[in-house]
PDB file of C-alpha atoms in Angstrom:
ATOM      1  CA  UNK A   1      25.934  -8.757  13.291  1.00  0.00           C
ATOM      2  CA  UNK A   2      23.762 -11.450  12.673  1.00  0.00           C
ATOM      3  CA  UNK A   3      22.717 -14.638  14.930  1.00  0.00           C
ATOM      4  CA  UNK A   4      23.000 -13.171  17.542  1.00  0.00           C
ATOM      5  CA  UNK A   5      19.948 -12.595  20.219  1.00  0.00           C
ATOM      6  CA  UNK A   6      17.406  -9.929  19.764  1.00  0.00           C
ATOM      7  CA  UNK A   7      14.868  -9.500  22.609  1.00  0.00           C
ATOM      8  CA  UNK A   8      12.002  -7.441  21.725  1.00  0.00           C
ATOM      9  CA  UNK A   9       9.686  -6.028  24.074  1.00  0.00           C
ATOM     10  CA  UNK A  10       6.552  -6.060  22.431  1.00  0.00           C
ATOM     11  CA  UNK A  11       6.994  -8.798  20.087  1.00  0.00           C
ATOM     12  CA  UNK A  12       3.444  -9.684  19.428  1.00  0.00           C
ATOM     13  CA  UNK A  13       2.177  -5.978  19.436  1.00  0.00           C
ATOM     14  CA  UNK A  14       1.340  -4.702  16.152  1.00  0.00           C
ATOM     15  CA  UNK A  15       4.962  -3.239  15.150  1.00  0.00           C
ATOM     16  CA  UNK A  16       6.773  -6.030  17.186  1.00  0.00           C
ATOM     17  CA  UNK A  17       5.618  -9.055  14.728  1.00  0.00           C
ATOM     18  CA  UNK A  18       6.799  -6.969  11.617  1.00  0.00           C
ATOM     19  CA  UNK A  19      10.409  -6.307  13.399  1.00  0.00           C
ATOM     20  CA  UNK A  20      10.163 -10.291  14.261  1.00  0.00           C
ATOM     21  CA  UNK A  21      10.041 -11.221  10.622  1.00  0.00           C
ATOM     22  CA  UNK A  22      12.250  -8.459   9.909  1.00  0.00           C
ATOM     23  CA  UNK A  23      14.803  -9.315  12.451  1.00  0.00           C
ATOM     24  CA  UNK A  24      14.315 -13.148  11.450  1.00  0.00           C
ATOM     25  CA  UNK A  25      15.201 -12.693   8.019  1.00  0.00           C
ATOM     26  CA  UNK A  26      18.587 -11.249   9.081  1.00  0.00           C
ATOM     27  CA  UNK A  27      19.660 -14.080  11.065  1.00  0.00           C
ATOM     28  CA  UNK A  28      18.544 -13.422  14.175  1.00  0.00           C
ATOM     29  CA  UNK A  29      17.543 -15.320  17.121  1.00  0.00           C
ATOM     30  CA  UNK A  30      14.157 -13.475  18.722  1.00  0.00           C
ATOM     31  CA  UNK A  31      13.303 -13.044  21.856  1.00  0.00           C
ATOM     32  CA  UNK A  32      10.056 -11.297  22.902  1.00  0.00           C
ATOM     33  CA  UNK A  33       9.448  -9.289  26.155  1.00  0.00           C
ATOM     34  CA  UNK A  34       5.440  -9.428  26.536  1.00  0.00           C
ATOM     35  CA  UNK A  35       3.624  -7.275  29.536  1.00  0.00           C
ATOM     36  CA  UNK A  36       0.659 -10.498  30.115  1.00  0.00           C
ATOM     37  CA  UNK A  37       0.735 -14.041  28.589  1.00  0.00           C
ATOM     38  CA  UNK A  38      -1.037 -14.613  25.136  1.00  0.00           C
ATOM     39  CA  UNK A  39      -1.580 -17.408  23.231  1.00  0.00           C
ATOM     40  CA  UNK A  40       0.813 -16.229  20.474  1.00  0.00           C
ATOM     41  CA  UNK A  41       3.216 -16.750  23.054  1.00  0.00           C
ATOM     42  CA  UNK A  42       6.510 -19.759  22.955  1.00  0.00           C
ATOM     43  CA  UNK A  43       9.150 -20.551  24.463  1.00  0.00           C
ATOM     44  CA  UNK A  44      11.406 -17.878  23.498  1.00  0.00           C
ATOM     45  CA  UNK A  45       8.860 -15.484  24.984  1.00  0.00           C
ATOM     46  CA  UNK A  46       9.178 -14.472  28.660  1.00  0.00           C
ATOM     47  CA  UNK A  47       6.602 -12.083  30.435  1.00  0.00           C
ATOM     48  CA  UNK A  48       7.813  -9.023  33.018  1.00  0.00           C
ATOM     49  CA  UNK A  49       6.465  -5.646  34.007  1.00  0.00           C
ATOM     50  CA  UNK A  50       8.592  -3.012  32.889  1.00  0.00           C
ATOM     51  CA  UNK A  51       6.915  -1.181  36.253  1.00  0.00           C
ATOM     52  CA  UNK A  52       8.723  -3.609  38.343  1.00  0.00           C
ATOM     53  CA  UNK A  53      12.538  -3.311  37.990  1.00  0.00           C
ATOM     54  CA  UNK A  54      12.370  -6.791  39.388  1.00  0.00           C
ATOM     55  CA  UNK A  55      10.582  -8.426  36.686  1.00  0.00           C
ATOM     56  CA  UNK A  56      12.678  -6.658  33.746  1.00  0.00           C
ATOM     57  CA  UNK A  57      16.093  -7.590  35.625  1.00  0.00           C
ATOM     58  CA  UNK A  58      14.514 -11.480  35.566  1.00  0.00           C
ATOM     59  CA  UNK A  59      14.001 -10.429  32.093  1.00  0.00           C
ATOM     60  CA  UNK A  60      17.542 -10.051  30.870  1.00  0.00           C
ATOM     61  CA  UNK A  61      19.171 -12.406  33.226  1.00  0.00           C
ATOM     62  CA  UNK A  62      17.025 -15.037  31.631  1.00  0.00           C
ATOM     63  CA  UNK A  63      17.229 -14.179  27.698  1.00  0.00           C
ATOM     64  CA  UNK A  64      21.186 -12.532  27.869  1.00  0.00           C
ATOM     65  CA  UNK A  65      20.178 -10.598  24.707  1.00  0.00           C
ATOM     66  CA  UNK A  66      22.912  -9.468  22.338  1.00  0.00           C
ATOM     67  CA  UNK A  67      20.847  -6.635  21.097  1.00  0.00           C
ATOM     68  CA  UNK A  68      17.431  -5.263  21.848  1.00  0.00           C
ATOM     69  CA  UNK A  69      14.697  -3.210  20.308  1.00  0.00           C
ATOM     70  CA  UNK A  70      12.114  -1.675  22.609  1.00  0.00           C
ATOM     71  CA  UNK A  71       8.751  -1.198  21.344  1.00  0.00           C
ATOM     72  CA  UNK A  72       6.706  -1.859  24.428  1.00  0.00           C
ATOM     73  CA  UNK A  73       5.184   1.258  26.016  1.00  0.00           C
ATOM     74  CA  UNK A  74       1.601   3.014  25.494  1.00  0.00           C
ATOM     75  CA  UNK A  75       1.435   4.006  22.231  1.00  0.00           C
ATOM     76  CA  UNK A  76      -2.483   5.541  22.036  1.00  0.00           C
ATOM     77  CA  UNK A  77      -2.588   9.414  22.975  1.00  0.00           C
ATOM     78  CA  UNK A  78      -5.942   9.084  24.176  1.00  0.00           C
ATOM     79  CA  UNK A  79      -5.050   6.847  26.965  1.00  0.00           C
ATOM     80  CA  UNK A  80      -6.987   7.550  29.861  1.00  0.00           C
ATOM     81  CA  UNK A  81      -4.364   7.874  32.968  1.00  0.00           C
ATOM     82  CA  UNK A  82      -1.813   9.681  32.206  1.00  0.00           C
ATOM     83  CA  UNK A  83       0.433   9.039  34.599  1.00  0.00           C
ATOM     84  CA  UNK A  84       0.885   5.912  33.066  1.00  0.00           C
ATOM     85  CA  UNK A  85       2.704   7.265  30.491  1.00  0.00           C
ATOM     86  CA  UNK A  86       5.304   8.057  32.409  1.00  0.00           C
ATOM     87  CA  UNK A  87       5.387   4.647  34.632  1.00  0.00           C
ATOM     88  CA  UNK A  88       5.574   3.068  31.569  1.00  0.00           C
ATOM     89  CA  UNK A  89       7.381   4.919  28.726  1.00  0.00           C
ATOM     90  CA  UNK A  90       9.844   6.546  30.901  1.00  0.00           C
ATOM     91  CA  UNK A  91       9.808   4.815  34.012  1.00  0.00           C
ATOM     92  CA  UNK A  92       9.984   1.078  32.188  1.00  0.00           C
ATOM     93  CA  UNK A  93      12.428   2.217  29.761  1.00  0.00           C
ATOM     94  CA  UNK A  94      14.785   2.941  32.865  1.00  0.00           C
ATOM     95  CA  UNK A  95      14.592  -0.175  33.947  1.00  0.00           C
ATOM     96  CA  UNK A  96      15.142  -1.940  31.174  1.00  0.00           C
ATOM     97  CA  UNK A  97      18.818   0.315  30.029  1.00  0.00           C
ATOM     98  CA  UNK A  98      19.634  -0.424  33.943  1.00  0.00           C
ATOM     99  CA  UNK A  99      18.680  -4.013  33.490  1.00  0.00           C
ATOM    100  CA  UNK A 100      21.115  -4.492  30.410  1.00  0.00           C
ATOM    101  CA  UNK A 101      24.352  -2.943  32.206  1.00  0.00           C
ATOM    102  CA  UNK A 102      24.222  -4.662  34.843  1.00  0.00           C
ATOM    103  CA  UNK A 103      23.910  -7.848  33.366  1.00  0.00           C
ATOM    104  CA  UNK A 104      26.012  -7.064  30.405  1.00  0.00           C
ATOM    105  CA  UNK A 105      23.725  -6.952  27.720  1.00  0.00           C
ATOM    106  CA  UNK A 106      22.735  -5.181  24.801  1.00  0.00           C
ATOM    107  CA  UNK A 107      26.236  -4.786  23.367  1.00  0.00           C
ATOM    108  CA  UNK A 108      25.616  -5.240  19.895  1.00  0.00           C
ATOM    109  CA  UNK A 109      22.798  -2.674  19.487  1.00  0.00           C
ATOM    110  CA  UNK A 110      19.818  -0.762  21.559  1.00  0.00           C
ATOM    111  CA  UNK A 111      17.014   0.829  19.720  1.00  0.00           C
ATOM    112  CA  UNK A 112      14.937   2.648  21.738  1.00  0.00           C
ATOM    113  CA  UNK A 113      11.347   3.870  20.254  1.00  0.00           C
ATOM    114  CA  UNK A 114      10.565   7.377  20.747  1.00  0.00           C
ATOM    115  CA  UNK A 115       8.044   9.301  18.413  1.00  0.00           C
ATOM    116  CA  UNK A 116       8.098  12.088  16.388  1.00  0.00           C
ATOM    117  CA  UNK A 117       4.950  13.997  18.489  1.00  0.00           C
ATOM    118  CA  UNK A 118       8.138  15.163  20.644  1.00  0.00           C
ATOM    119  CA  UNK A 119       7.918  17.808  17.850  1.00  0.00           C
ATOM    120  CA  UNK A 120       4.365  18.714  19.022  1.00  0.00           C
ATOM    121  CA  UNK A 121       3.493  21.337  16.753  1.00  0.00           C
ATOM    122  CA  UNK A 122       6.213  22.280  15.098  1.00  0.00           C
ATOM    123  CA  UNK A 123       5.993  25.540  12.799  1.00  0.00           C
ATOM    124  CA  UNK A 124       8.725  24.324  10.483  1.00  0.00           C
ATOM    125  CA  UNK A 125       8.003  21.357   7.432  1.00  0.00           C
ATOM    126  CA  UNK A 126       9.495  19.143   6.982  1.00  0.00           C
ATOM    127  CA  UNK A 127      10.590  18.078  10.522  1.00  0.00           C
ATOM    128  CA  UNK A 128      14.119  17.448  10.349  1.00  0.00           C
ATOM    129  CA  UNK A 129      16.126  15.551  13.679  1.00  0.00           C
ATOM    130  CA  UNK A 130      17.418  19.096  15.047  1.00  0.00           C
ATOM    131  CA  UNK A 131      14.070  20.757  14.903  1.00  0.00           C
ATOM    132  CA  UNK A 132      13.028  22.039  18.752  1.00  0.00           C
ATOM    133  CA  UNK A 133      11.230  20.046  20.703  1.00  0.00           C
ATOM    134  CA  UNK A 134       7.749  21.367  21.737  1.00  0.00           C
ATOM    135  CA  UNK A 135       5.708  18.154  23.435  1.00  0.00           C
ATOM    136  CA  UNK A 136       1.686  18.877  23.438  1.00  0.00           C
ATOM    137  CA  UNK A 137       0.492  15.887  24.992  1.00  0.00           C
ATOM    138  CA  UNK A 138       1.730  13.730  28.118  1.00  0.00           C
ATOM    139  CA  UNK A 139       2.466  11.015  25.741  1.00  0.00           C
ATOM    140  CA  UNK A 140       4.642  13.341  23.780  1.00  0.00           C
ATOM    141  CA  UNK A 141       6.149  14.728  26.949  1.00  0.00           C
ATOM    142  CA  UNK A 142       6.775  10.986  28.361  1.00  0.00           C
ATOM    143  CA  UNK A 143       8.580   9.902  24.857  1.00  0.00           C
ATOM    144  CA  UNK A 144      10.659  13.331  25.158  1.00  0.00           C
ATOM    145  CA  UNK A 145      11.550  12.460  29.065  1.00  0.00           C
ATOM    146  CA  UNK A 146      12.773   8.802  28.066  1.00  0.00           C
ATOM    147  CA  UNK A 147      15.188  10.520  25.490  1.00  0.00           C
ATOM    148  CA  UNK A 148      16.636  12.708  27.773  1.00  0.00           C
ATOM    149  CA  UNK A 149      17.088   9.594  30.124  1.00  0.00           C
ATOM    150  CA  UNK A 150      18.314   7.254  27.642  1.00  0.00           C
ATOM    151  CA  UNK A 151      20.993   9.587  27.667  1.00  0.00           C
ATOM    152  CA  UNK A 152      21.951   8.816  30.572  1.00  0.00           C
ATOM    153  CA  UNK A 153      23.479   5.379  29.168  1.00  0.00           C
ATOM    154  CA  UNK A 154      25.006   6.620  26.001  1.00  0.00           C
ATOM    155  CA  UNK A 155      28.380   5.940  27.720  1.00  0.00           C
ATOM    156  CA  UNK A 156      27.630   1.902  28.758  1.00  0.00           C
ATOM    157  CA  UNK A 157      25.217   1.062  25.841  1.00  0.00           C
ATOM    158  CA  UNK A 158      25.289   1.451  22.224  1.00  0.00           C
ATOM    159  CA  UNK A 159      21.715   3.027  22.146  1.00  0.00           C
ATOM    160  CA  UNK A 160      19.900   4.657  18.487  1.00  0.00           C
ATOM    161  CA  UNK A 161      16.254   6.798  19.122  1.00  0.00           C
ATOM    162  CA  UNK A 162      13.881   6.466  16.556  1.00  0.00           C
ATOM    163  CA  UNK A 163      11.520   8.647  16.131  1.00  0.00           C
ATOM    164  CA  UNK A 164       9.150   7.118  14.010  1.00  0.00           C
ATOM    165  CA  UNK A 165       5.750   9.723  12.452  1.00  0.00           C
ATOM    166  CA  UNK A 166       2.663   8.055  12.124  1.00  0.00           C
ATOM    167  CA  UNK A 167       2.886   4.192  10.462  1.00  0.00           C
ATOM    168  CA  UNK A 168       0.162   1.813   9.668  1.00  0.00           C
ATOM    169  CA  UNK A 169      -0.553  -1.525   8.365  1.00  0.00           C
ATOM    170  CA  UNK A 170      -2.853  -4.656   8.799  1.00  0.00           C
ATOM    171  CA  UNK A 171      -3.084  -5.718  12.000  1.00  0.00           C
ATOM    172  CA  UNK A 172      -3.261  -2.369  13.615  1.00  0.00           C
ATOM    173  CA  UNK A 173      -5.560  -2.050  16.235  1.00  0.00           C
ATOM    174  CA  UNK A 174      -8.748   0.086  14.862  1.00  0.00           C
ATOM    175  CA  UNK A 175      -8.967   2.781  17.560  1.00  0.00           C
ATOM    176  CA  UNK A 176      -6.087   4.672  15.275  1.00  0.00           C
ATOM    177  CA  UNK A 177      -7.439   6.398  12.762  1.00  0.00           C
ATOM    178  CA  UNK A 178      -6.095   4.595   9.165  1.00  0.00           C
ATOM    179  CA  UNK A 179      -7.308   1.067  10.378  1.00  0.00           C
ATOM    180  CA  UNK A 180     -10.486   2.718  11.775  1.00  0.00           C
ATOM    181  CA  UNK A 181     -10.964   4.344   8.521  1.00  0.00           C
ATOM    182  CA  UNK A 182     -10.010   1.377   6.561  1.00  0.00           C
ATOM    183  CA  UNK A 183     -12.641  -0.946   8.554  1.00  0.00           C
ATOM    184  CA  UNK A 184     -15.314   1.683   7.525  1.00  0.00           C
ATOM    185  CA  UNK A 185     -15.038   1.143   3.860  1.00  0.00           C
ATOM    186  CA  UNK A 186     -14.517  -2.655   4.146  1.00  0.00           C
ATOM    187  CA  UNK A 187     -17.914  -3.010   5.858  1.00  0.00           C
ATOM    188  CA  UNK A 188     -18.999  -0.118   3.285  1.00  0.00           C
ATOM    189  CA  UNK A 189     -20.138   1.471   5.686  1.00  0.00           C
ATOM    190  CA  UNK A 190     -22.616   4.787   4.827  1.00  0.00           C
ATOM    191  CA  UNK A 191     -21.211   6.910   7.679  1.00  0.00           C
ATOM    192  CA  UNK A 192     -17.908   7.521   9.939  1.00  0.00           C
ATOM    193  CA  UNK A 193     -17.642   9.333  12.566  1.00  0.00           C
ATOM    194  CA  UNK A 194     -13.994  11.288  13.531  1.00  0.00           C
ATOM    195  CA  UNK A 195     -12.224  14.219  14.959  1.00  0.00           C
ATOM    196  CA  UNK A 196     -10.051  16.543  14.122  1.00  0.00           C
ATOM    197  CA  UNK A 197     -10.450  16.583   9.814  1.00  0.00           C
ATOM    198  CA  UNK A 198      -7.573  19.367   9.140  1.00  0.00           C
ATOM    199  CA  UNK A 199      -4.489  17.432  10.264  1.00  0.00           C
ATOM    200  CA  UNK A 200      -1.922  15.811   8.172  1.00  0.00           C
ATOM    201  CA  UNK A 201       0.172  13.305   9.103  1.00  0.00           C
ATOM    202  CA  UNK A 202       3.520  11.864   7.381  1.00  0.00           C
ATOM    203  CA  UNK A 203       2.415   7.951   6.985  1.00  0.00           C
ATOM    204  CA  UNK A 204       4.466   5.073   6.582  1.00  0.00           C
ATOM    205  CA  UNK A 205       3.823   1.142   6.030  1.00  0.00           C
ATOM    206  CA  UNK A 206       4.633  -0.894   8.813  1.00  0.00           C
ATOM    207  CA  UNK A 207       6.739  -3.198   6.967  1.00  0.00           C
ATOM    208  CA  UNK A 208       8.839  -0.274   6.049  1.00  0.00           C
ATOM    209  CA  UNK A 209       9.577   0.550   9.771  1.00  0.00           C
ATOM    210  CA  UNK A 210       9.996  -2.849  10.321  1.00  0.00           C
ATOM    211  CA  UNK A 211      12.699  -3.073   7.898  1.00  0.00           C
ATOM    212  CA  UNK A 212      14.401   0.391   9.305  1.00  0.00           C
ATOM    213  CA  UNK A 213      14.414  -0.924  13.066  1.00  0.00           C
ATOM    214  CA  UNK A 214      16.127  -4.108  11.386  1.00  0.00           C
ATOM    215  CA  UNK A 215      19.009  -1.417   9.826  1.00  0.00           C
ATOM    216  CA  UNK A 216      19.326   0.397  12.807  1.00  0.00           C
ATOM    217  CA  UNK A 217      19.940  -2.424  15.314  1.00  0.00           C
ATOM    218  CA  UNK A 218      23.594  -2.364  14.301  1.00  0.00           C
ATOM    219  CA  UNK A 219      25.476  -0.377  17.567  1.00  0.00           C
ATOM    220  CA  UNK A 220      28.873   0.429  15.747  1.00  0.00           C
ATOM    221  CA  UNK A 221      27.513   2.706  13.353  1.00  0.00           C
ATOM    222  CA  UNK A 222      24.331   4.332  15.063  1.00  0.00           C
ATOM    223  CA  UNK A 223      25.036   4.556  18.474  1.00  0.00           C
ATOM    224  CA  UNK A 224      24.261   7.417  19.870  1.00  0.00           C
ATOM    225  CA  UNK A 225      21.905   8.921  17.164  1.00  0.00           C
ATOM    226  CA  UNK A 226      18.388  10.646  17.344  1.00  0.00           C
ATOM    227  CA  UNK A 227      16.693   9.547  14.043  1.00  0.00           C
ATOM    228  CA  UNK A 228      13.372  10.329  12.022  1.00  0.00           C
ATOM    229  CA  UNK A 229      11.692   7.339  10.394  1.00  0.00           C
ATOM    230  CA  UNK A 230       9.300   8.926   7.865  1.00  0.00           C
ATOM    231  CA  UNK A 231       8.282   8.629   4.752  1.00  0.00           C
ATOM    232  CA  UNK A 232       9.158  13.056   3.780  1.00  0.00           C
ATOM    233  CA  UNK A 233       5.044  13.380   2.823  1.00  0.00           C
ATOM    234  CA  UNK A 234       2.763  14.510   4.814  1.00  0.00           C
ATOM    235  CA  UNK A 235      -1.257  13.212   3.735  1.00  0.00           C
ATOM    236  CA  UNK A 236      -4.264  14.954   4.990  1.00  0.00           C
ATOM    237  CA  UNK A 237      -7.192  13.050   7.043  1.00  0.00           C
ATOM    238  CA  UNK A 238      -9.425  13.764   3.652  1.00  0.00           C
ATOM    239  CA  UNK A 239      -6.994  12.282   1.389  1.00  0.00           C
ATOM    240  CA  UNK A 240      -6.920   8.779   3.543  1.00  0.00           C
ATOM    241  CA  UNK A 241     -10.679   8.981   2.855  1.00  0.00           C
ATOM    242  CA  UNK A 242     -10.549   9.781  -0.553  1.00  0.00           C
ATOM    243  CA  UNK A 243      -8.386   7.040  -1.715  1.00  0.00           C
ATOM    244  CA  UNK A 244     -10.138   4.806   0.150  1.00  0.00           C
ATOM    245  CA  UNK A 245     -13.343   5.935  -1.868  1.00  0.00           C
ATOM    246  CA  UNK A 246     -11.188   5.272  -5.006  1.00  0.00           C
ATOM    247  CA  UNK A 247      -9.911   1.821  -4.196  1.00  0.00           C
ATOM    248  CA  UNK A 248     -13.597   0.261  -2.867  1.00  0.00           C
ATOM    249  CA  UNK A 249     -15.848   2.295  -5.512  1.00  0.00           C
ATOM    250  CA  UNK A 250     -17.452   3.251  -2.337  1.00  0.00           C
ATOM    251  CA  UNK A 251     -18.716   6.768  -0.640  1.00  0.00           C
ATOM    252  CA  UNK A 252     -18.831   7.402   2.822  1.00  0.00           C
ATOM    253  CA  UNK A 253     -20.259  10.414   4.744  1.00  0.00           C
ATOM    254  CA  UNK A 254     -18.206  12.153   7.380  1.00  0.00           C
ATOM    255  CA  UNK A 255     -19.930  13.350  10.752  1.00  0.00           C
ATOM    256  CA  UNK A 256     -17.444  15.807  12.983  1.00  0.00           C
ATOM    257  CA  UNK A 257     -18.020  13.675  16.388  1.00  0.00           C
ATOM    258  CA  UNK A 258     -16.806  16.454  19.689  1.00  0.00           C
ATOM    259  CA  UNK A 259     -15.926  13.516  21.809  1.00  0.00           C
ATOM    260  CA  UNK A 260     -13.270  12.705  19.266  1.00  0.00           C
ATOM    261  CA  UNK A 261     -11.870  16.136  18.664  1.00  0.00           C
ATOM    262  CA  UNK A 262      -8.546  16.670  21.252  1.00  0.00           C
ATOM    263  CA  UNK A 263      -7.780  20.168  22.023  1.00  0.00           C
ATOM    264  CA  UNK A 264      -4.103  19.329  21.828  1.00  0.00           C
ATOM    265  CA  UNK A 265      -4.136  17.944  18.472  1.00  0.00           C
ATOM    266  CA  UNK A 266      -1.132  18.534  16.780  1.00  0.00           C
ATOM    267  CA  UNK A 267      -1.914  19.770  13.297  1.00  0.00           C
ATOM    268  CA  UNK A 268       0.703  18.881  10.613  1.00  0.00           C
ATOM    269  CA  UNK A 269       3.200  16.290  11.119  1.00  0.00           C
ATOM    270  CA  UNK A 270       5.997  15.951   8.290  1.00  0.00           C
ATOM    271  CA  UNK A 271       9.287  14.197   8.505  1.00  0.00           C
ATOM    272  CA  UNK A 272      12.097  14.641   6.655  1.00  0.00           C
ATOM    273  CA  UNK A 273      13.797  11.360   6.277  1.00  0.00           C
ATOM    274  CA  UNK A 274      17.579  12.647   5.064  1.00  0.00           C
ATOM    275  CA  UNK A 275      19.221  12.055   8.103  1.00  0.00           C
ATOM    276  CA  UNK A 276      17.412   8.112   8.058  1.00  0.00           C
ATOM    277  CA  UNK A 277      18.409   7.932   4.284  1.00  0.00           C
ATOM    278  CA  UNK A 278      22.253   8.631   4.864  1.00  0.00           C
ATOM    279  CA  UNK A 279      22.616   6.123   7.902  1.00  0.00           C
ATOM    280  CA  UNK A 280      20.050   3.724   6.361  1.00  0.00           C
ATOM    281  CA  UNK A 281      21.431   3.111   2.638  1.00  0.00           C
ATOM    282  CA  UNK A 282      19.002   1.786  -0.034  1.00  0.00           C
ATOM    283  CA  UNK A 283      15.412   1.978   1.206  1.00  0.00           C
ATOM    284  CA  UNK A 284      12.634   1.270  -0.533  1.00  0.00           C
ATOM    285  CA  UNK A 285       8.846   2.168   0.519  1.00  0.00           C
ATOM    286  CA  UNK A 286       5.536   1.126  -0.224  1.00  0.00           C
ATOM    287  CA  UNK A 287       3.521   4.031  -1.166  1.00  0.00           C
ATOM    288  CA  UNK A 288       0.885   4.573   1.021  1.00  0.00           C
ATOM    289  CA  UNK A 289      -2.060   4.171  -1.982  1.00  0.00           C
ATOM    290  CA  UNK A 290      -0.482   0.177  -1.766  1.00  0.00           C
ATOM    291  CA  UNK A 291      -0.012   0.333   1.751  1.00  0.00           C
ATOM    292  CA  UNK A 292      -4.353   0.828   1.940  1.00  0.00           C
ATOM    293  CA  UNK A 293      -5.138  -1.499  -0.645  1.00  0.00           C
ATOM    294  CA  UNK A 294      -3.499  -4.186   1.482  1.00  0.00           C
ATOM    295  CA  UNK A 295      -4.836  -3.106   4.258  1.00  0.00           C
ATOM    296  CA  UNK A 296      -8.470  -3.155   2.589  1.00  0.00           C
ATOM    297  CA  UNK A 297      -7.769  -5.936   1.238  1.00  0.00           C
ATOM    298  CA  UNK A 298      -6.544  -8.597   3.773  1.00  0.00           C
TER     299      UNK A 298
END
């Protein structure tokens, strides 16, 4: 399944250049979907709306992908409108699965990014793929909705959901907590300011998911699955901050900041990754005391 074309939407996002280099290493030919022109941009890059069903069909036409992973969509919870959520994660998606059958495309393998807050606050750990869905946020709710969609094209496409749990890594854009963590201790900084300080979340390394939406992206023996990608431990806000102490030699005080604290927070997010480990043979993981001392430092 391999030199074939990939298009990713996304590509230069933070999760899109790890699934580049992933992808690339397999033998594949990437193409990247972007939503405004960069400079990181070349010639196998292409720019369209997913809001315009226009654009994304101009999209496909033009790059004829073999396969696709979609990554694009708005990823931060704390996004202001939510209503683009939906235009976006839901709405875009559409266009996209409707761009692919009718020119075609997509054949060898669509994986579709969802995310595990579709579990909201779940009162069972770990957080297996059957657990009920309970969404607490619209960006929950709009991941949920493009699932249900998706579904729509289970019949034409050979379509995977992942629903990846929280994942970090350099590059990461420092309005999410790790990286904004992280940048605290590298500038040693003698006070940080956050939220919410009793949730947990289940953290991965970037490079791991990378390397899982490289696995999945394979339409004969996936399609039609709903899968975790997780790492089956779930790490506490505190913890993040004291191994970060440990690694730098440094102390930092926390301040409880309002503005930061979401009412909808969802608490305790834990995956269980056996349904990932029996489609996904042979993983290996960085464990997430590595995964921050790259991050602090690169």
């Amino acid at each position: 399944m391999s030199n074939g074309r990939v298009l990713i939407t996304g590509r230069h996002g933070f999760t899109g250049r790890y699934v580049a280099t992933a992808l690339a290493s397999a033998g594949w030919q990437i193409w990247g979907g972007c939503s405004n022109p960069t400079e990181q941009m070349d010639s196998f890059d292409r720019v369209a709306d997913l809001t315009d069903a226009t654009s994304v069909a101009r999209l496909v036409d033009e790059v004829r992908p073999d396969a696709v992973v979609h990554l694009a969509g708005i990823a931060f919870v704390g996004h202001g409108s939510p209503n683009d959520f939906y235009r976006v994660n839901l709405l875009g998606t559409r266009n996209l699965l409707d761009a692919l059958v009718r020119n075609g495309c997509g054949k060898d393998g669509v994986v579709l990014a969802s995310s595990a807050n579709v579990y909201g606050n779940a009162r069972v750990s770990p957080i297996s793929e059957n657990t009920a869905s309970a969404p607490a946020n619209d960006y929950a709710v709009s991941k949920l909705a493009m699932e249900q969609m998706a579904r729509l094209f289970f019949n034409q496409l050979p379509i995977v959901i992942a629903r990846p749990f929280n994942y970090t890594g350099v590059g990461q854009d420092p309005k999410f907590l790790v990286p904004k963590v992280v940048s605290h201790f590298r500038e040693r900084a003698p006070l940080i300011e956050l939220g919410n300080l009793d949730v947990a979340r289940d953290f991965s390394d970037v490079r791991d998911v990378a390397t899982v939406y490289a696995a999945l992206l394979d339409g004969r023996k996936v399609s039609g699955e709903t899968v975790n990608i997780c790492s089956g431990r779930a790490i506490a806000l505190g913890e993040v901050v004291d191994m970060c102490s440990s690694i730098t030699g440094h102390t930092i005080e926390i301040a409880v900041n309002p503005a930061f604290v979401r009412a909808d927070e969802i608490k305790t997010l834990n995956g269980d990754p056996s349904h990932l480990e029996k489609l996904v043979g042979g993983l290996t993981r960085h464990q997430f005391e590595k995964t921050l001392t790259w991050m602090l430092e690169s």
